[in-house]
Short mmCIF file of N, CA, C and O in Angstrom, two decimals:
data_model
loop_
_atom_site.label_atom_id
_atom_site.label_comp_id
_atom_site.label_asym_id
_atom_site.label_seq_id
_atom_site.Cartn_x
_atom_site.Cartn_y
_atom_site.Cartn_z
N THR A 509 134.70 175.49 130.92
CA THR A 509 133.68 174.92 131.78
C THR A 509 134.21 173.65 132.42
O THR A 509 135.27 173.14 132.06
N PHE A 510 133.41 173.15 133.34
CA PHE A 510 133.78 171.94 134.07
C PHE A 510 134.03 170.77 133.12
O PHE A 510 135.01 170.05 133.24
N TRP A 511 133.11 170.57 132.17
CA TRP A 511 133.21 169.42 131.27
C TRP A 511 134.45 169.48 130.40
O TRP A 511 135.11 168.45 130.16
N LEU A 512 134.79 170.66 129.92
CA LEU A 512 136.01 170.78 129.11
C LEU A 512 137.24 170.42 129.93
O LEU A 512 138.15 169.74 129.45
N ALA A 513 137.26 170.88 131.17
CA ALA A 513 138.38 170.55 132.05
C ALA A 513 138.42 169.06 132.35
O ALA A 513 139.49 168.43 132.35
N TRP A 514 137.24 168.47 132.59
CA TRP A 514 137.17 167.04 132.90
C TRP A 514 137.67 166.20 131.73
O TRP A 514 138.48 165.31 131.90
N PHE A 515 137.20 166.51 130.51
CA PHE A 515 137.65 165.77 129.34
C PHE A 515 139.12 166.02 129.06
O PHE A 515 139.85 165.11 128.66
N GLY A 516 139.59 167.24 129.25
CA GLY A 516 140.99 167.54 129.04
C GLY A 516 141.87 166.73 129.97
O GLY A 516 142.89 166.17 129.56
N ASN A 517 141.46 166.64 131.23
CA ASN A 517 142.20 165.84 132.21
C ASN A 517 142.14 164.36 131.84
O ASN A 517 143.15 163.65 131.92
N GLY A 518 140.97 163.90 131.42
CA GLY A 518 140.83 162.51 131.02
C GLY A 518 141.70 162.17 129.83
O GLY A 518 142.32 161.10 129.78
N ARG A 519 141.78 163.08 128.87
CA ARG A 519 142.62 162.87 127.68
C ARG A 519 144.08 162.66 128.08
O ARG A 519 144.76 161.82 127.52
N ARG A 520 144.53 163.46 129.02
CA ARG A 520 145.93 163.36 129.44
C ARG A 520 146.22 162.08 130.22
O ARG A 520 147.33 161.57 130.20
N LYS A 521 145.21 161.57 130.94
CA LYS A 521 145.46 160.45 131.85
C LYS A 521 144.87 159.12 131.39
O LYS A 521 145.04 158.12 132.07
N ILE A 522 144.16 159.11 130.29
CA ILE A 522 143.42 157.90 129.91
C ILE A 522 144.30 156.67 129.77
O ILE A 522 143.86 155.57 130.06
N SER A 523 145.52 156.82 129.37
CA SER A 523 146.39 155.65 129.20
C SER A 523 146.68 154.97 130.54
O SER A 523 147.05 153.80 130.56
N SER A 524 146.48 155.68 131.65
CA SER A 524 146.71 155.06 132.96
C SER A 524 145.42 154.59 133.62
O SER A 524 145.46 154.04 134.71
N PHE A 525 144.27 154.76 132.95
CA PHE A 525 142.99 154.30 133.51
C PHE A 525 142.95 152.78 133.54
O PHE A 525 143.28 152.13 132.57
N ARG A 526 142.53 152.25 134.66
CA ARG A 526 142.31 150.82 134.78
C ARG A 526 140.92 150.51 134.23
O ARG A 526 140.10 151.41 134.07
N PRO A 527 140.63 149.24 133.97
CA PRO A 527 139.31 148.89 133.46
C PRO A 527 138.15 149.45 134.28
O PRO A 527 137.17 149.95 133.72
N GLN A 528 138.26 149.39 135.59
CA GLN A 528 137.16 149.89 136.43
C GLN A 528 136.97 151.40 136.24
O GLN A 528 135.84 151.89 136.17
N ALA A 529 138.06 152.14 136.12
CA ALA A 529 137.95 153.59 135.90
C ALA A 529 137.33 153.90 134.54
O ALA A 529 136.51 154.81 134.41
N LEU A 530 137.70 153.12 133.53
CA LEU A 530 137.10 153.31 132.20
C LEU A 530 135.60 153.02 132.25
O LEU A 530 134.79 153.78 131.73
N ALA A 531 135.25 151.90 132.87
CA ALA A 531 133.83 151.52 132.97
C ALA A 531 133.05 152.54 133.78
O ALA A 531 131.95 152.96 133.38
N ASN A 532 133.59 152.95 134.92
CA ASN A 532 132.88 153.91 135.78
C ASN A 532 132.70 155.27 135.11
O ASN A 532 131.64 155.89 135.23
N SER A 533 133.72 155.74 134.41
CA SER A 533 133.60 157.05 133.78
C SER A 533 132.57 157.02 132.65
O SER A 533 131.76 157.94 132.51
N LEU A 534 132.53 155.95 131.86
CA LEU A 534 131.52 155.84 130.81
C LEU A 534 130.12 155.69 131.39
O LEU A 534 129.17 156.28 130.90
N HIS A 535 130.02 154.92 132.47
CA HIS A 535 128.72 154.75 133.12
C HIS A 535 128.21 156.10 133.64
O HIS A 535 127.04 156.43 133.46
N CYS A 536 129.08 156.85 134.24
CA CYS A 536 128.73 158.18 134.76
C CYS A 536 128.23 159.08 133.63
O CYS A 536 127.19 159.74 133.76
N LEU A 537 128.96 159.11 132.53
CA LEU A 537 128.55 159.95 131.40
C LEU A 537 127.20 159.53 130.86
O LEU A 537 126.36 160.37 130.55
N SER A 538 126.98 158.24 130.77
CA SER A 538 125.71 157.78 130.21
C SER A 538 124.55 158.08 131.16
O SER A 538 123.46 158.41 130.72
N LYS A 539 124.79 157.97 132.45
CA LYS A 539 123.73 158.26 133.43
C LYS A 539 123.38 159.75 133.44
O LYS A 539 122.23 160.11 133.66
N MET A 540 124.38 160.59 133.23
CA MET A 540 124.13 162.03 133.25
C MET A 540 123.70 162.54 131.87
O MET A 540 123.53 163.72 131.68
N LYS A 541 123.56 161.58 130.94
CA LYS A 541 123.17 161.93 129.58
C LYS A 541 124.13 162.94 128.95
O LYS A 541 123.74 163.86 128.27
N ARG A 542 125.41 162.76 129.26
CA ARG A 542 126.47 163.59 128.66
C ARG A 542 127.14 162.76 127.59
O ARG A 542 127.57 161.66 127.83
N ARG A 543 127.21 163.26 126.42
CA ARG A 543 127.92 162.56 125.36
C ARG A 543 129.13 163.38 124.96
O ARG A 543 128.99 164.51 124.49
N PRO A 544 130.31 162.81 125.17
CA PRO A 544 131.52 163.53 124.78
C PRO A 544 131.59 163.73 123.28
O PRO A 544 130.88 163.08 122.51
N ALA A 545 132.45 164.61 122.86
CA ALA A 545 132.72 164.80 121.43
C ALA A 545 133.20 163.46 120.86
O ALA A 545 133.77 162.64 121.57
N ALA A 546 132.97 163.26 119.58
CA ALA A 546 133.30 161.99 118.94
C ALA A 546 134.75 161.58 119.17
O ALA A 546 135.04 160.42 119.46
N ASP A 547 135.68 162.53 119.07
CA ASP A 547 137.10 162.20 119.27
C ASP A 547 137.38 161.76 120.69
O ASP A 547 138.17 160.85 120.92
N ASP A 548 136.73 162.42 121.66
CA ASP A 548 136.93 162.04 123.07
C ASP A 548 136.38 160.65 123.34
O ASP A 548 137.02 159.83 124.00
N LEU A 549 135.19 160.38 122.83
CA LEU A 549 134.59 159.08 123.05
C LEU A 549 135.38 157.98 122.35
O LEU A 549 135.57 156.89 122.90
N ARG A 550 135.87 158.27 121.16
CA ARG A 550 136.69 157.31 120.43
C ARG A 550 137.97 157.00 121.23
O ARG A 550 138.44 155.87 121.25
N MET A 551 138.51 158.00 121.91
CA MET A 551 139.70 157.80 122.73
C MET A 551 139.39 156.81 123.87
O MET A 551 140.18 155.93 124.17
N TRP A 552 138.20 156.96 124.49
CA TRP A 552 137.79 156.03 125.56
C TRP A 552 137.64 154.63 124.98
O TRP A 552 138.10 153.66 125.56
N VAL A 553 136.98 154.52 123.84
CA VAL A 553 136.75 153.22 123.22
C VAL A 553 138.07 152.57 122.84
O VAL A 553 138.25 151.36 123.01
N ASP A 554 139.02 153.33 122.32
CA ASP A 554 140.34 152.78 121.99
C ASP A 554 141.03 152.25 123.25
O ASP A 554 141.64 151.18 123.23
N ALA A 555 140.94 153.00 124.33
CA ALA A 555 141.56 152.56 125.59
C ALA A 555 140.90 151.27 126.08
O ALA A 555 141.58 150.36 126.58
N ILE A 556 139.59 151.18 125.93
CA ILE A 556 138.86 149.96 126.32
C ILE A 556 139.30 148.79 125.45
O ILE A 556 139.59 147.70 125.94
N SER A 557 139.35 149.02 124.16
CA SER A 557 139.74 147.96 123.22
C SER A 557 141.15 147.47 123.50
O SER A 557 141.41 146.26 123.48
N ASN A 558 142.05 148.37 123.82
CA ASN A 558 143.44 148.00 124.09
C ASN A 558 143.61 147.21 125.38
O ASN A 558 144.59 146.48 125.53
N SER A 559 142.67 147.37 126.32
CA SER A 559 142.81 146.65 127.60
C SER A 559 141.67 145.67 127.82
O SER A 559 141.42 145.25 128.95
N ARG A 560 140.99 145.26 126.76
CA ARG A 560 139.78 144.44 126.88
C ARG A 560 139.99 143.13 127.62
O ARG A 560 139.10 142.64 128.28
N GLY A 561 141.17 142.55 127.54
CA GLY A 561 141.45 141.30 128.23
C GLY A 561 141.55 141.44 129.73
O GLY A 561 141.61 140.43 130.44
N HIS A 562 141.57 142.65 130.24
CA HIS A 562 141.74 142.88 131.67
C HIS A 562 140.43 143.22 132.38
O HIS A 562 140.41 143.42 133.59
N PHE A 563 139.34 143.31 131.63
CA PHE A 563 138.05 143.64 132.21
C PHE A 563 137.41 142.40 132.82
O PHE A 563 137.48 141.32 132.24
N ASN A 564 136.74 142.57 133.97
CA ASN A 564 135.93 141.48 134.47
C ASN A 564 134.54 141.60 133.84
O ASN A 564 134.24 142.61 133.20
N PRO A 565 133.69 140.59 133.97
CA PRO A 565 132.38 140.64 133.31
C PRO A 565 131.53 141.86 133.69
O PRO A 565 130.87 142.44 132.83
N SER A 566 131.58 142.25 134.92
CA SER A 566 130.79 143.41 135.36
C SER A 566 131.27 144.68 134.67
O SER A 566 130.46 145.49 134.19
N GLU A 567 132.57 144.87 134.58
CA GLU A 567 133.14 146.07 133.96
C GLU A 567 132.86 146.11 132.45
O GLU A 567 132.41 147.12 131.92
N LEU A 568 133.11 145.00 131.77
CA LEU A 568 132.94 144.99 130.32
C LEU A 568 131.46 145.11 129.94
O LEU A 568 131.12 145.83 129.01
N SER A 569 130.59 144.44 130.69
CA SER A 569 129.15 144.57 130.38
C SER A 569 128.68 145.99 130.66
O SER A 569 127.84 146.53 129.93
N SER A 570 129.23 146.64 131.67
CA SER A 570 128.89 148.03 131.98
C SER A 570 129.35 148.96 130.87
O SER A 570 128.64 149.90 130.49
N VAL A 571 130.54 148.71 130.34
CA VAL A 571 131.07 149.52 129.24
C VAL A 571 130.15 149.43 128.03
O VAL A 571 129.75 150.45 127.44
N ILE A 572 129.79 148.22 127.64
CA ILE A 572 128.95 148.02 126.46
C ILE A 572 127.56 148.61 126.69
O ILE A 572 126.99 149.27 125.83
N PHE A 573 127.02 148.42 127.89
CA PHE A 573 125.72 149.00 128.25
C PHE A 573 125.76 150.52 128.15
O PHE A 573 124.88 151.15 127.58
N SER A 574 126.81 151.12 128.70
CA SER A 574 126.94 152.58 128.70
C SER A 574 127.11 153.14 127.29
O SER A 574 126.51 154.16 126.95
N LEU A 575 127.92 152.48 126.48
CA LEU A 575 128.06 152.92 125.09
C LEU A 575 126.73 152.84 124.36
O LEU A 575 126.39 153.71 123.57
N GLY A 576 125.97 151.80 124.67
CA GLY A 576 124.65 151.67 124.08
C GLY A 576 123.70 152.77 124.52
O GLY A 576 122.93 153.31 123.72
N ARG A 577 123.77 153.12 125.81
CA ARG A 577 122.91 154.21 126.30
C ARG A 577 123.21 155.51 125.59
O ARG A 577 122.34 156.34 125.38
N MET A 578 124.47 155.70 125.22
CA MET A 578 124.86 156.91 124.49
C MET A 578 124.66 156.75 122.98
O MET A 578 124.96 157.66 122.23
N ARG A 579 124.20 155.56 122.58
CA ARG A 579 123.98 155.23 121.16
C ARG A 579 125.24 155.48 120.32
O ARG A 579 125.18 155.99 119.21
N TYR A 580 126.36 155.11 120.92
CA TYR A 580 127.64 155.26 120.23
C TYR A 580 127.70 154.28 119.06
O TYR A 580 127.29 153.14 119.16
N ARG A 581 128.23 154.70 117.96
CA ARG A 581 128.40 153.85 116.78
C ARG A 581 129.87 153.49 116.65
O ARG A 581 130.61 154.13 115.90
N ALA A 582 130.27 152.49 117.38
CA ALA A 582 131.66 152.04 117.33
C ALA A 582 131.93 151.31 116.02
O ALA A 582 131.01 150.82 115.37
N GLN A 583 133.18 151.25 115.65
CA GLN A 583 133.58 150.50 114.48
C GLN A 583 133.23 149.03 114.72
O GLN A 583 133.50 148.49 115.80
N PRO A 584 132.64 148.35 113.75
CA PRO A 584 132.28 146.94 113.92
C PRO A 584 133.46 146.07 114.38
O PRO A 584 133.28 145.15 115.17
N ALA A 585 134.66 146.38 113.90
CA ALA A 585 135.83 145.58 114.30
C ALA A 585 136.08 145.68 115.81
O ALA A 585 136.44 144.69 116.45
N VAL A 586 135.86 146.86 116.38
CA VAL A 586 136.05 147.05 117.82
C VAL A 586 135.00 146.24 118.59
O VAL A 586 135.33 145.55 119.56
N LEU A 587 133.76 146.31 118.16
CA LEU A 587 132.70 145.57 118.84
C LEU A 587 132.90 144.07 118.67
O LEU A 587 132.63 143.30 119.61
N ASP A 588 133.39 143.64 117.51
CA ASP A 588 133.71 142.22 117.33
C ASP A 588 134.78 141.77 118.32
O ASP A 588 134.69 140.69 118.90
N GLN A 589 135.80 142.61 118.53
CA GLN A 589 136.86 142.29 119.49
C GLN A 589 136.28 142.15 120.90
O GLN A 589 136.62 141.21 121.63
N LEU A 590 135.41 143.08 121.28
CA LEU A 590 134.80 143.01 122.62
C LEU A 590 133.94 141.76 122.74
O LEU A 590 133.98 141.07 123.76
N CYS A 591 133.17 141.46 121.70
CA CYS A 591 132.33 140.25 121.73
C CYS A 591 133.19 138.99 121.80
O CYS A 591 132.85 138.05 122.53
N ASN A 592 134.30 138.94 121.07
CA ASN A 592 135.18 137.78 121.12
C ASN A 592 135.80 137.62 122.51
O ASN A 592 135.98 136.50 122.97
N THR A 593 136.09 138.72 123.17
CA THR A 593 136.59 138.66 124.54
C THR A 593 135.55 138.02 125.44
O THR A 593 135.88 137.18 126.29
N ILE A 594 134.29 138.39 125.25
CA ILE A 594 133.21 137.83 126.05
C ILE A 594 133.04 136.34 125.77
O ILE A 594 132.88 135.53 126.70
N VAL A 595 133.09 135.96 124.50
CA VAL A 595 132.91 134.55 124.13
C VAL A 595 133.92 133.68 124.88
O VAL A 595 133.56 132.61 125.39
N HIS A 596 135.15 134.14 124.99
CA HIS A 596 136.21 133.34 125.61
C HIS A 596 136.08 133.26 127.13
O HIS A 596 136.78 132.47 127.76
N SER A 597 135.21 134.07 127.71
CA SER A 597 135.00 134.01 129.16
C SER A 597 133.50 133.99 129.49
O SER A 597 133.11 134.40 130.57
N MET A 598 132.69 133.50 128.57
CA MET A 598 131.24 133.51 128.72
C MET A 598 130.78 132.82 130.01
O MET A 598 129.78 133.21 130.61
N ASP A 599 131.50 131.80 130.46
CA ASP A 599 131.11 131.10 131.68
C ASP A 599 131.11 132.00 132.91
O ASP A 599 130.48 131.67 133.91
N LEU A 600 131.82 133.12 132.85
CA LEU A 600 131.88 134.04 133.98
C LEU A 600 130.73 135.05 133.98
O LEU A 600 130.53 135.75 134.97
N TYR A 601 129.99 135.11 132.89
CA TYR A 601 128.92 136.11 132.74
C TYR A 601 127.61 135.57 133.28
O TYR A 601 127.17 134.48 132.90
N ASN A 602 127.00 136.34 134.19
CA ASN A 602 125.70 135.95 134.70
C ASN A 602 124.60 136.55 133.82
O ASN A 602 124.88 137.25 132.85
N GLY A 603 123.37 136.28 134.17
CA GLY A 603 122.25 136.75 133.38
C GLY A 603 122.21 138.26 133.20
O GLY A 603 121.92 138.76 132.11
N GLN A 604 122.51 139.00 134.25
CA GLN A 604 122.48 140.45 134.16
C GLN A 604 123.59 140.98 133.26
O GLN A 604 123.38 141.90 132.48
N HIS A 605 124.77 140.38 133.36
CA HIS A 605 125.87 140.79 132.48
C HIS A 605 125.47 140.59 131.02
O HIS A 605 125.68 141.47 130.18
N ILE A 606 124.91 139.42 130.73
CA ILE A 606 124.53 139.12 129.35
C ILE A 606 123.44 140.08 128.88
O ILE A 606 123.50 140.59 127.76
N ALA A 607 122.46 140.34 129.73
CA ALA A 607 121.39 141.27 129.35
C ALA A 607 121.96 142.66 129.07
O ALA A 607 121.56 143.32 128.11
N ASN A 608 122.91 143.12 129.89
CA ASN A 608 123.53 144.43 129.68
C ASN A 608 124.29 144.49 128.36
O ASN A 608 124.22 145.49 127.64
N VAL A 609 125.00 143.42 128.05
CA VAL A 609 125.75 143.37 126.79
C VAL A 609 124.79 143.41 125.61
O VAL A 609 124.97 144.18 124.66
N LEU A 610 123.76 142.58 125.66
CA LEU A 610 122.80 142.54 124.56
C LEU A 610 122.09 143.88 124.38
O LEU A 610 121.89 144.35 123.26
N PHE A 611 121.71 144.50 125.50
CA PHE A 611 121.06 145.80 125.44
C PHE A 611 121.98 146.83 124.77
O PHE A 611 121.57 147.54 123.86
N GLY A 612 123.24 146.88 125.23
CA GLY A 612 124.19 147.84 124.67
C GLY A 612 124.44 147.63 123.19
O GLY A 612 124.44 148.57 122.41
N LEU A 613 124.63 146.36 122.81
CA LEU A 613 124.88 146.07 121.39
C LEU A 613 123.67 146.45 120.55
O LEU A 613 123.82 147.02 119.46
N ALA A 614 122.47 146.14 121.04
CA ALA A 614 121.25 146.48 120.29
C ALA A 614 121.10 147.98 120.13
O ALA A 614 120.78 148.48 119.04
N ARG A 615 121.36 148.73 121.20
CA ARG A 615 121.23 150.19 121.13
C ARG A 615 122.27 150.81 120.20
O ARG A 615 122.06 151.89 119.65
N MET A 616 123.40 150.13 120.04
CA MET A 616 124.41 150.61 119.11
C MET A 616 124.14 150.14 117.68
O MET A 616 124.89 150.46 116.77
N GLY A 617 123.09 149.35 117.51
CA GLY A 617 122.75 148.86 116.19
C GLY A 617 123.70 147.80 115.69
O GLY A 617 123.88 147.63 114.48
N PHE A 618 124.29 147.04 116.61
CA PHE A 618 125.29 146.05 116.22
C PHE A 618 124.75 144.65 116.44
O PHE A 618 124.24 144.32 117.50
N CYS A 619 124.87 143.82 115.43
CA CYS A 619 124.48 142.41 115.54
C CYS A 619 125.76 141.59 115.69
O CYS A 619 126.60 141.58 114.79
N PRO A 620 125.92 140.92 116.84
CA PRO A 620 127.15 140.15 117.06
C PRO A 620 127.27 138.98 116.08
O PRO A 620 126.29 138.52 115.52
N ASN A 621 128.49 138.50 115.95
CA ASN A 621 128.76 137.41 115.02
C ASN A 621 128.14 136.09 115.52
O ASN A 621 127.67 135.98 116.66
N GLU A 622 128.14 135.12 114.65
CA GLU A 622 127.52 133.82 114.93
C GLU A 622 128.13 133.14 116.15
O GLU A 622 127.42 132.55 116.96
N GLU A 623 129.43 133.23 116.30
CA GLU A 623 130.11 132.60 117.45
C GLU A 623 129.58 133.18 118.76
O GLU A 623 129.30 132.44 119.70
N PHE A 624 129.42 134.50 118.82
CA PHE A 624 128.90 135.14 120.02
C PHE A 624 127.46 134.69 120.28
O PHE A 624 127.09 134.36 121.40
N ARG A 625 126.63 134.68 119.25
CA ARG A 625 125.22 134.31 119.42
C ARG A 625 125.09 132.87 119.91
O ARG A 625 124.28 132.58 120.79
N LYS A 626 125.90 131.97 119.38
CA LYS A 626 125.86 130.58 119.83
C LYS A 626 126.30 130.46 121.28
O LYS A 626 125.68 129.75 122.08
N ALA A 627 127.39 131.14 121.63
CA ALA A 627 127.87 131.10 123.01
C ALA A 627 126.84 131.68 123.97
O ALA A 627 126.61 131.14 125.05
N TRP A 628 126.19 132.79 123.55
CA TRP A 628 125.16 133.40 124.39
C TRP A 628 123.99 132.45 124.56
O TRP A 628 123.47 132.28 125.67
N MET A 629 123.56 131.80 123.50
CA MET A 629 122.42 130.87 123.60
C MET A 629 122.76 129.68 124.49
O MET A 629 121.94 129.25 125.31
N GLN A 630 123.97 129.14 124.36
CA GLN A 630 124.37 128.01 125.20
C GLN A 630 124.42 128.43 126.67
O GLN A 630 123.94 127.71 127.55
N ARG A 631 125.01 129.62 126.91
CA ARG A 631 125.10 130.10 128.30
C ARG A 631 123.71 130.41 128.84
O ARG A 631 123.38 130.05 129.97
N GLY A 632 122.91 131.05 128.05
CA GLY A 632 121.55 131.36 128.48
C GLY A 632 120.73 130.11 128.75
O GLY A 632 120.04 130.02 129.76
N TYR A 633 120.86 129.13 127.89
CA TYR A 633 120.11 127.89 128.06
C TYR A 633 120.52 127.17 129.34
O TYR A 633 119.68 126.65 130.07
N SER A 634 121.82 127.18 129.63
CA SER A 634 122.30 126.45 130.81
C SER A 634 122.02 127.20 132.12
O SER A 634 122.07 126.60 133.19
N THR A 635 121.72 128.48 132.04
CA THR A 635 121.51 129.26 133.27
C THR A 635 120.15 129.94 133.34
O THR A 635 119.89 130.69 134.27
N ILE A 636 119.27 129.66 132.40
CA ILE A 636 117.99 130.39 132.31
C ILE A 636 117.18 130.26 133.60
O ILE A 636 116.48 131.20 133.97
N THR A 637 117.28 129.15 134.29
CA THR A 637 116.49 128.99 135.52
C THR A 637 116.97 129.91 136.63
O THR A 637 116.25 130.16 137.58
N LYS A 638 118.19 130.44 136.49
CA LYS A 638 118.73 131.35 137.50
C LYS A 638 118.49 132.81 137.15
O LYS A 638 118.77 133.70 137.94
N PHE A 639 117.98 133.09 135.94
CA PHE A 639 117.71 134.47 135.53
C PHE A 639 116.54 135.03 136.32
O PHE A 639 115.55 134.35 136.54
N GLU A 640 116.68 136.28 136.70
CA GLU A 640 115.55 137.00 137.29
C GLU A 640 114.58 137.35 136.17
O GLU A 640 114.96 137.42 135.00
N ASN A 641 113.32 137.60 136.50
CA ASN A 641 112.33 137.96 135.48
C ASN A 641 112.79 139.15 134.65
O ASN A 641 112.64 139.16 133.42
N LEU A 642 113.34 140.17 135.31
CA LEU A 642 113.78 141.36 134.59
C LEU A 642 114.92 141.02 133.62
O LEU A 642 114.97 141.53 132.52
N THR A 643 115.82 140.14 134.04
CA THR A 643 116.94 139.74 133.19
C THR A 643 116.43 139.04 131.94
O THR A 643 116.92 139.28 130.83
N VAL A 644 115.46 138.15 132.11
CA VAL A 644 114.88 137.46 130.97
C VAL A 644 114.25 138.48 130.02
O VAL A 644 114.47 138.46 128.81
N ALA A 645 113.49 139.41 130.59
CA ALA A 645 112.81 140.43 129.77
C ALA A 645 113.83 141.30 129.04
O ALA A 645 113.66 141.59 127.85
N GLN A 646 114.88 141.71 129.72
CA GLN A 646 115.89 142.56 129.09
C GLN A 646 116.62 141.82 127.98
O GLN A 646 116.91 142.39 126.93
N SER A 647 116.91 140.55 128.20
CA SER A 647 117.60 139.77 127.17
C SER A 647 116.72 139.61 125.94
O SER A 647 117.19 139.74 124.81
N LEU A 648 115.45 139.32 126.16
CA LEU A 648 114.53 139.15 125.04
C LEU A 648 114.34 140.46 124.30
O LEU A 648 114.25 140.50 123.08
N TRP A 649 114.25 141.57 125.05
CA TRP A 649 114.05 142.87 124.42
C TRP A 649 115.24 143.18 123.51
O TRP A 649 115.06 143.64 122.39
N ALA A 650 116.45 142.94 124.02
CA ALA A 650 117.65 143.25 123.23
C ALA A 650 117.71 142.37 122.01
O ALA A 650 118.07 142.79 120.95
#
C-alpha cells in the first residue's frame, strides 16, 4: 500500500532529512491521524534527537506538538534532551511555540524537569502581555 511504500522510503532516507523535513513529516502524520508502527516512529524520534541542536523554535515545537497529538510515549531521556535544547534557546520561543511544546509534552504524559519549568515561567512572565488569548489558554490547559 501507499503507506508501506512511504514508510519504507522514509526509513531509507531518514538520515538525510533536515529538521524541517522531520517536523513536516511528523506534522503531516499527526494531522492525518496516521500513527506509524512503533519502530518507524522511534526511528523518526531518534533522528530528531540526533539533530536537535539544528531545529529552530517553530520546527522543534511542531515536532513535540505532533508527537503529542499521536500520544507517543518517548523515552524520558529523549524528552529531557529536547527540553534541555529548548531551555538553552528559550529566548527565541514565542508564546505559540511554548504553548505547542507544553501541549505536546502534556499529551505524551511527560512532566519536564525543574530547569525547563523555571525557564518557561521566566519566559512566560516576561512575554505574557504579548500572548494571544488562545496562547494563554493553551499554555494553561497544558
